[in-house]
Short mmCIF file of C-alpha atoms and ligand atoms in Angstrom, two decimals:
data_model
loop_
_atom_site.label_atom_id
_atom_site.label_comp_id
_atom_site.label_asym_id
_atom_site.label_seq_id
_atom_site.Cartn_x
_atom_site.Cartn_y
_atom_site.Cartn_z
CA MET A 20 55.55 112.38 160.02
CA GLY A 21 52.65 113.78 162.27
CA ASN A 22 49.11 113.75 161.26
CA VAL A 23 47.84 115.21 157.91
CA THR A 24 44.41 116.81 157.69
CA VAL A 25 42.68 117.48 154.26
CA THR A 26 39.28 118.77 153.19
CA ALA A 27 37.15 118.34 150.22
CA PRO A 28 34.14 120.14 149.12
CA ALA A 29 30.41 118.81 148.64
CA LYS A 30 28.88 119.37 145.23
CA ALA A 31 25.74 120.06 143.61
CA ILE A 32 24.67 118.97 140.02
CA LEU A 33 23.44 122.12 138.24
CA VAL A 34 22.33 120.39 135.21
CA GLY A 35 22.55 116.85 133.78
CA GLU A 36 22.33 114.20 136.63
CA HIS A 37 21.29 110.58 135.68
CA PHE A 38 21.67 111.50 131.98
CA VAL A 39 25.26 111.57 132.85
CA VAL A 40 25.38 107.91 133.60
CA ALA A 41 24.57 107.30 130.12
CA GLY A 42 27.11 109.30 128.49
CA CYS A 43 25.56 112.61 128.19
CA PRO A 44 27.44 115.64 129.68
CA ALA A 45 26.60 117.18 132.84
CA ILE A 46 27.72 120.34 134.85
CA ALA A 47 28.53 120.15 138.65
CA LEU A 48 29.47 122.87 141.26
CA ALA A 49 31.70 122.68 144.23
CA LEU A 50 30.08 123.95 147.49
CA ASP A 51 31.27 125.87 150.46
CA ILE A 52 30.24 122.98 152.71
CA ARG A 53 33.48 120.35 153.45
CA ALA A 54 34.38 117.00 154.69
CA LYS A 55 37.57 116.55 156.51
CA ALA A 56 39.96 113.59 156.84
CA THR A 57 42.95 113.41 159.00
CA ALA A 58 45.44 110.52 158.63
CA GLU A 59 47.85 109.29 161.26
CA LEU A 60 50.62 106.50 161.12
CA LEU A 61 49.89 103.44 163.59
CA ASN A 62 52.56 101.20 164.69
CA GLU A 63 50.23 98.11 164.41
CA ASP A 64 49.31 96.39 160.94
CA VAL A 65 45.71 97.81 160.84
CA ILE A 66 43.77 100.27 159.03
CA GLU A 67 41.51 102.16 161.53
CA ILE A 68 38.66 104.28 160.19
CA VAL A 69 36.95 106.66 162.75
CA SER A 70 33.76 108.56 162.43
CA LYS A 71 31.82 110.39 165.02
CA GLU A 72 28.58 109.18 163.31
CA PHE A 73 29.48 105.53 162.60
CA GLY A 74 32.04 104.94 165.34
CA ILE A 75 35.54 102.98 164.90
CA ARG A 76 36.37 100.19 162.57
CA ARG A 77 39.50 98.20 162.38
CA TYR A 78 40.34 96.60 159.25
CA GLY A 79 43.31 93.78 158.63
CA GLY A 80 43.68 94.38 154.96
CA LYS A 81 42.22 91.04 154.08
CA GLU A 82 38.49 91.62 154.57
CA THR A 83 36.16 90.62 151.91
CA ARG A 84 33.00 93.09 151.31
CA VAL A 85 31.14 93.85 154.32
CA GLU A 86 28.13 96.02 154.77
CA ASP A 87 29.35 98.72 156.75
CA PRO A 88 29.30 102.44 155.93
CA LEU A 89 33.05 102.84 156.78
CA TYR A 90 34.03 100.11 154.34
CA PRO A 91 34.31 102.21 151.48
CA VAL A 92 36.50 104.68 153.02
CA TYR A 93 38.91 101.55 153.93
CA LEU A 94 38.78 100.53 150.14
CA VAL A 95 40.09 104.10 149.36
CA VAL A 96 42.94 103.71 151.80
CA LYS A 97 43.92 100.33 150.52
CA GLU A 98 43.86 101.65 146.99
CA VAL A 99 46.34 104.51 147.92
CA LEU A 100 48.60 102.06 150.00
CA LYS A 101 48.55 100.11 146.60
CA LEU A 102 49.67 103.09 144.72
CA ALA A 103 52.38 103.62 147.14
CA GLY A 104 53.58 99.97 147.41
CA SER A 105 53.10 100.19 151.11
CA ASN A 106 51.67 97.93 154.05
CA GLN A 107 51.59 100.69 156.63
CA GLY A 108 49.27 100.76 159.23
CA LEU A 109 47.25 103.80 159.68
CA LYS A 110 44.32 105.42 161.06
CA VAL A 111 41.81 107.95 159.30
CA VAL A 112 39.28 110.04 161.19
CA ILE A 113 36.59 111.42 159.13
CA GLU A 114 34.24 114.53 159.95
CA SER A 115 31.78 115.91 157.64
CA ASN A 116 29.65 118.84 157.75
CA ILE A 117 27.86 117.44 154.21
CA PRO A 118 24.38 116.06 154.92
CA PRO A 119 24.46 112.19 153.97
CA ALA A 120 22.40 110.79 151.21
CA ALA A 121 21.02 114.04 150.15
CA GLY A 122 22.61 114.37 146.71
CA LEU A 123 25.51 116.56 147.93
CA GLY A 124 28.23 114.20 147.05
CA SER A 125 29.20 113.51 150.88
CA SER A 126 30.69 110.19 150.12
CA ALA A 127 32.68 111.50 147.16
CA ALA A 128 34.01 114.41 149.43
CA VAL A 129 35.17 111.91 152.22
CA ALA A 130 36.73 109.63 149.83
CA VAL A 131 38.72 112.51 148.19
CA ALA A 132 39.65 113.99 151.23
CA THR A 133 40.84 110.60 152.86
CA ALA A 134 42.70 109.70 149.57
CA SER A 135 44.51 112.91 149.69
CA ALA A 136 45.57 112.83 153.32
CA VAL A 137 46.65 109.16 153.19
CA ALA A 138 48.77 109.78 150.01
CA LYS A 139 50.48 112.90 151.63
CA LEU A 140 51.06 110.82 154.77
CA LEU A 141 52.69 108.21 152.86
CA GLY A 142 54.88 110.79 151.14
CA LEU A 143 53.25 110.04 147.82
CA ASN A 144 53.20 112.85 145.67
CA ALA A 145 49.91 112.13 144.08
CA SER A 146 48.40 114.07 141.21
CA LEU A 147 44.71 115.44 141.41
CA GLU A 148 43.99 112.75 138.85
CA GLU A 149 45.28 109.95 140.87
CA ILE A 150 43.34 111.30 143.92
CA THR A 151 40.23 111.42 141.86
CA ARG A 152 40.74 107.75 140.62
CA THR A 153 41.49 106.32 144.25
CA ALA A 154 38.36 107.98 145.48
CA TYR A 155 36.28 106.62 142.92
CA THR A 156 36.99 103.13 144.06
CA GLY A 157 34.89 104.09 147.13
CA GLU A 158 32.14 105.53 145.07
CA VAL A 159 31.61 102.36 143.03
CA GLU A 160 31.23 100.36 146.33
CA ILE A 161 28.48 102.67 147.50
CA HIS A 162 26.65 103.68 144.31
CA LYS A 163 27.45 100.72 142.09
CA LYS A 164 27.70 102.62 138.68
CA PRO A 165 28.69 106.03 139.35
CA SER A 166 29.71 108.51 136.63
CA GLY A 167 32.71 109.70 138.58
CA ILE A 168 31.46 113.44 138.51
CA ASP A 169 31.10 113.69 142.26
CA ASN A 170 34.58 112.79 142.98
CA THR A 171 35.93 114.69 140.13
CA VAL A 172 34.40 118.05 141.06
CA SER A 173 35.10 117.51 144.78
CA ALA A 174 38.93 117.19 143.80
CA TYR A 175 38.99 120.10 141.59
CA GLY A 176 36.49 122.38 142.82
CA GLY A 177 34.73 125.41 140.88
CA ALA A 178 32.32 124.45 138.22
CA ILE A 179 33.14 121.75 135.97
CA TYR A 180 31.53 120.23 132.45
CA PHE A 181 32.11 116.48 132.72
CA SER A 182 31.49 113.57 130.67
CA ILE A 183 32.23 109.93 131.16
CA GLY A 184 35.18 108.65 129.01
CA LYS A 185 35.82 112.26 127.59
CA GLY A 186 36.88 113.58 130.96
CA PHE A 187 35.97 117.16 132.16
CA GLU A 188 36.71 120.75 131.81
CA ARG A 189 36.82 123.47 134.43
CA LEU A 190 34.67 126.44 133.64
CA ASP A 191 35.60 129.93 134.12
CA VAL A 192 32.52 131.39 135.71
CA ASN A 193 32.23 134.21 138.20
CA PHE A 194 29.20 133.16 140.46
CA SER A 195 29.42 136.37 142.91
CA GLN A 196 26.00 137.66 141.81
CA VAL A 197 24.12 134.47 142.87
CA ARG A 198 23.78 132.06 145.84
CA LEU A 199 22.74 128.38 145.80
CA VAL A 200 20.00 127.57 148.36
CA LEU A 201 19.29 123.78 149.04
CA ALA A 202 16.46 122.62 151.01
CA ASP A 203 16.05 118.89 152.39
CA SER A 204 13.17 116.74 151.76
CA GLY A 205 13.80 114.70 154.61
CA ILE A 206 13.74 111.54 152.28
CA GLN A 207 16.92 109.62 152.21
CA ARG A 208 17.53 107.32 149.28
CA SER A 209 20.22 105.25 147.52
CA THR A 210 21.85 106.77 144.59
CA GLY A 211 22.83 102.98 143.11
CA THR A 212 19.08 101.84 143.48
CA LEU A 213 17.74 105.35 141.58
CA VAL A 214 20.32 104.96 139.04
CA ALA A 215 19.51 101.45 138.22
CA ARG A 216 15.79 102.15 138.21
CA VAL A 217 16.14 105.11 135.61
CA LEU A 218 18.31 102.89 133.21
CA ALA A 219 15.67 100.23 133.36
CA LEU A 220 13.07 102.74 132.28
CA LYS A 221 15.24 103.95 129.85
CA SER A 222 15.83 100.60 127.98
CA LYS A 223 12.17 99.74 128.19
CA HIS A 224 11.05 102.97 126.72
CA SER A 225 14.12 103.74 124.81
CA SER A 226 12.57 105.19 121.60
CA VAL A 227 10.90 107.92 123.79
CA LEU A 228 13.54 108.44 126.51
CA ASP A 229 16.37 108.57 124.03
CA GLN A 230 14.90 111.69 122.88
CA VAL A 231 14.73 112.97 126.27
CA TYR A 232 18.45 112.13 126.81
CA ALA A 233 19.07 114.06 123.68
CA ALA A 234 17.38 117.24 124.84
CA ALA A 235 19.56 116.76 128.12
CA THR A 236 22.50 116.85 126.07
CA VAL A 237 21.55 120.13 124.25
CA LEU A 238 20.26 121.49 127.63
CA VAL A 239 23.78 121.08 129.19
CA GLU A 240 25.68 122.66 126.26
CA ASN A 241 22.99 125.69 126.43
CA THR A 242 23.83 126.05 130.18
CA ARG A 243 27.38 125.84 129.79
CA ASP A 244 27.03 128.70 127.18
CA ALA A 245 24.71 130.38 129.44
CA LEU A 246 27.23 130.35 132.40
CA GLU A 247 30.15 131.57 130.41
CA ARG A 248 27.85 134.70 129.41
CA GLU A 249 27.05 134.99 133.12
CA ASP A 250 23.47 134.92 131.91
CA PHE A 251 22.21 133.49 135.15
CA THR A 252 18.49 134.05 134.13
CA ALA A 253 18.98 131.75 131.23
CA VAL A 254 20.83 129.37 133.77
CA GLY A 255 17.69 129.30 136.12
CA GLU A 256 15.16 128.73 133.08
CA LEU A 257 17.30 125.67 131.88
CA MET A 258 17.49 124.38 135.31
CA ASN A 259 13.61 124.36 135.57
CA ILE A 260 13.54 122.56 132.03
CA ASN A 261 16.17 120.02 133.35
CA HIS A 262 13.76 119.48 136.52
CA GLY A 263 11.04 118.63 133.95
CA LEU A 264 13.40 116.08 132.11
CA LEU A 265 14.17 114.52 135.64
CA SER A 266 10.71 114.34 136.44
CA ALA A 267 10.05 112.67 133.05
CA ILE A 268 12.45 109.75 134.21
CA GLY A 269 10.68 109.21 137.29
CA VAL A 270 12.93 110.73 140.20
CA SER A 271 10.53 113.42 141.34
CA ASN A 272 8.21 113.21 144.06
CA ALA A 273 5.50 115.45 145.85
CA LYS A 274 7.75 116.69 148.50
CA LEU A 275 10.51 117.58 145.93
CA GLU A 276 7.89 119.32 143.82
CA GLU A 277 6.46 121.34 146.93
CA LEU A 278 9.93 122.42 147.56
CA ILE A 279 10.67 123.30 144.02
CA TYR A 280 7.66 125.36 143.56
CA THR A 281 8.08 127.16 146.85
CA ALA A 282 11.62 128.12 145.77
CA ARG A 283 10.33 129.22 142.38
CA GLN A 284 7.33 131.02 143.72
CA ALA A 285 9.53 132.82 146.24
CA GLY A 286 11.86 134.35 143.33
CA ALA A 287 14.34 131.67 142.58
CA LEU A 288 15.84 132.03 138.99
CA GLY A 289 15.71 128.31 138.87
CA ALA A 290 14.94 125.41 141.17
CA LYS A 291 15.40 121.45 140.50
CA ILE A 292 16.14 118.22 142.13
CA THR A 293 19.86 117.82 142.46
CA GLY A 294 21.85 114.45 142.32
CA ALA A 295 19.77 111.05 142.04
CA GLY A 296 16.23 112.62 143.42
CA GLY A 297 13.74 110.40 144.92
CA GLY A 298 14.34 112.50 148.10
CA GLY A 299 17.45 114.37 149.14
CA MET A 300 17.73 118.09 148.55
CA ILE A 301 16.52 120.45 146.01
CA LEU A 302 18.71 123.22 144.47
CA ALA A 303 17.48 126.69 143.97
CA LEU A 304 19.68 129.43 142.08
CA CYS A 305 18.96 132.74 143.46
CA TRP A 306 20.20 136.40 142.90
CA ARG A 307 22.32 137.34 145.96
CA GLU A 308 20.04 139.71 147.31
CA ASP A 309 16.97 137.32 147.16
CA ALA A 310 18.43 134.34 148.72
CA GLU A 311 17.69 134.86 152.17
CA GLN A 312 14.05 135.42 151.46
CA ILE A 313 13.76 132.39 149.47
CA ALA A 314 15.51 130.29 152.14
CA MET A 315 13.04 131.76 154.79
CA GLU A 316 10.22 130.39 152.60
CA LEU A 317 11.82 127.02 152.13
CA SER A 318 12.22 126.59 155.84
CA LYS A 319 8.56 126.44 156.22
CA ALA A 320 8.57 123.31 154.19
CA SER A 321 11.70 121.79 155.01
CA THR A 322 13.47 120.65 158.13
CA LYS A 323 16.86 121.70 156.65
CA VAL A 324 18.01 124.69 154.40
CA LEU A 325 21.24 125.69 153.37
CA MET A 326 22.67 128.86 151.79
CA THR A 327 25.81 128.32 150.08
CA SER A 328 28.18 129.57 147.34
CA VAL A 329 30.37 127.90 144.67
CA SER A 330 33.89 126.98 146.08
CA GLU A 331 36.63 127.61 143.91
CA LYS A 332 38.71 125.38 146.40
CA GLY A 333 38.75 121.64 145.63
CA VAL A 334 40.64 119.14 147.82
CA THR A 335 42.91 121.21 150.05
CA LEU A 336 45.89 120.26 152.49
CA GLU A 337 44.90 122.05 155.89
CA SER A 338 47.88 120.84 157.98
CA GLY A 339 50.45 118.17 157.88
C1 LIG B 403 25.60 111.88 140.93
O1 LIG B 403 25.37 112.79 142.02
C2 LIG B 403 24.01 111.84 140.55
C3 LIG B 403 23.76 110.75 139.51
O2 LIG B 403 24.15 111.43 138.16
C4 LIG B 403 24.71 109.42 139.41
C5 LIG B 403 26.06 109.72 138.98
O3 LIG B 403 26.38 110.67 138.03
O4 LIG B 403 27.15 108.79 139.25
C6 LIG B 403 22.32 110.33 139.51
#
């Protein structure tokens, strides 16, 4: 068998990040920005991971945990090999257009694309559920206590309503009237650290924050209803309220607020942190015809602005 190439999308959380870690629902969207994994058989007994950004790593299969950005990808490969009952040596080349550590699920997209490419290379007829589950192994290594929403939306695509333990539903929404504009704060951060900090604040001030979490749950349900009615004005308002709740749990900062208010003043329907916060990107929901102007205003305050749409396509076999 020759090479197998698979791509998987980035994601943005529309509403419910952080609250989802404690069991509340959240809604995530797959984006038109993708990561690519190409898998190839090797005659040697090694697993080789290659990335333009991080170089080449070769693993012999018995490594204990190492501090290395490619190690989680290796863990995903090992998990797929386990599923296939194989010790085959192989090489995976990663290429990604998704900004890392920015809240867009770049690690999940790489993990999903890798799991799917390796499964296909090994002739394993893996279900999307198995791809999602194997990719989650890499996510746990990187983020410590991830909800699993990132790898799920990257595998399935579209808009998903997700909660831990209850699984997810794909929402049937036509997003053609709107565009998503993302602007980078330029501040890199660790999702694992932010999640731990939020959970510590929640247990310290539980009598207050339990009510914020309850409000977040209602907010996600109302956003789901608004999406299903294609009432994007209400979706934008709920995103703004969600941002207020995220500020309450301590994951905003001055730069993120500057970008969010820039987007709102330029006419966005709603703007908020997306993902773990503390840095990374903000997400603005815009009418299609307003998106360019909003992106232009944001580019005065941000070094990287992306205009994107919801991708119906989840993990996709490109060749092989
Ligand atoms: C996910 O992109 C962001 C958080 O909700 C963590 C998680 O769900 O694993 C903060």
